Coordinates of C-alpha atoms in Angstrom, one line a residue:
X15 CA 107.6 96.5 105.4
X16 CA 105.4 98.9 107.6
X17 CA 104.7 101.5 105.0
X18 CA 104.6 101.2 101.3
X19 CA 107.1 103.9 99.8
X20 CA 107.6 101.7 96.4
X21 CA 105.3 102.4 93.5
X22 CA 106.7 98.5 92.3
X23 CA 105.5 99.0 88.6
X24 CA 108.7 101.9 88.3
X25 CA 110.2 100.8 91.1
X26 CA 110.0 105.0 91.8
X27 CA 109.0 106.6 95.3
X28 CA 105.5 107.3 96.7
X29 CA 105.6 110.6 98.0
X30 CA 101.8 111.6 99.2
X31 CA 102.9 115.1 100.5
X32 CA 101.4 118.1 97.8
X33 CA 103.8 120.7 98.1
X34 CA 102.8 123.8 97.0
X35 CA 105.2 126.1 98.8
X36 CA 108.2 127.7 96.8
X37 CA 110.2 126.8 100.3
X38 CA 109.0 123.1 100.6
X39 CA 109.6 122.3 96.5
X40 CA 113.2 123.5 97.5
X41 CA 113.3 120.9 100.4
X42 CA 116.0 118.2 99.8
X43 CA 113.6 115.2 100.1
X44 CA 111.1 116.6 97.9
X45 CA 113.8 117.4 94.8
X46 CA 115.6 114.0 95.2
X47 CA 112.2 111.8 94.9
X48 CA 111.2 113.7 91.6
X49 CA 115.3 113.6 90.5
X50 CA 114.8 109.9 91.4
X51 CA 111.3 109.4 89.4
X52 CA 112.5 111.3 86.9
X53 CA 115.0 108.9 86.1
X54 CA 114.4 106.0 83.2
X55 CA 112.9 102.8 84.6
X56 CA 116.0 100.6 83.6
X57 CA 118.3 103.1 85.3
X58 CA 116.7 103.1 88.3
X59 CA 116.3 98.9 88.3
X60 CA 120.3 98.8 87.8
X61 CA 121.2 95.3 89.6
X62 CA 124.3 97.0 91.3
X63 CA 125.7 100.2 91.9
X64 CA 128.5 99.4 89.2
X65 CA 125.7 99.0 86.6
X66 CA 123.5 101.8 87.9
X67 CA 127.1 104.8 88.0
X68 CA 127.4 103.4 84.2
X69 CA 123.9 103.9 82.9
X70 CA 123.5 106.9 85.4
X71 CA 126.7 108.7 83.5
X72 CA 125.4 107.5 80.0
X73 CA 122.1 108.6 80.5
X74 CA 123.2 112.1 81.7
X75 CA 125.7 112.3 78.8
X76 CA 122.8 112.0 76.6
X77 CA 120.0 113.5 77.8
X78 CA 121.1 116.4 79.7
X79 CA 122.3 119.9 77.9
X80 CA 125.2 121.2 78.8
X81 CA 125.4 125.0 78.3

């Protein structure tokens, strides 16, 4: 590929850009690359969508607080 956007040891996404405005850490692409990252390595290297909704639902299940 043309431009290397994979950081292949987490399989997460290179994002170079330093955001330091309140307006561009509310931009879209910015909060779904750290939502992304954020996730656990096996999650994110699911072998199918099947596998990733299952371990995607788990891991919120147990990880995320509900109030």
């Amino acid at each position: 590929s043309r431009y290397n956007t994979r950081l292949i040891s987490t399989n997460g996404i290179r994002y170079n850009d330093q955001v330091t405005s309140e307006l561009g850490q509310q931009n879209f692409t910015h909060f779904a690359i750290n939502a992304w990252n954020d996730l656990p390595v096996g999650i994110r290297e699911s072998p199918n969508l099947v596998a990733f909704k299952k371990s995607l639902k788990s891991w919120i299940r147990e990880s995320v607080p509900i109030n």
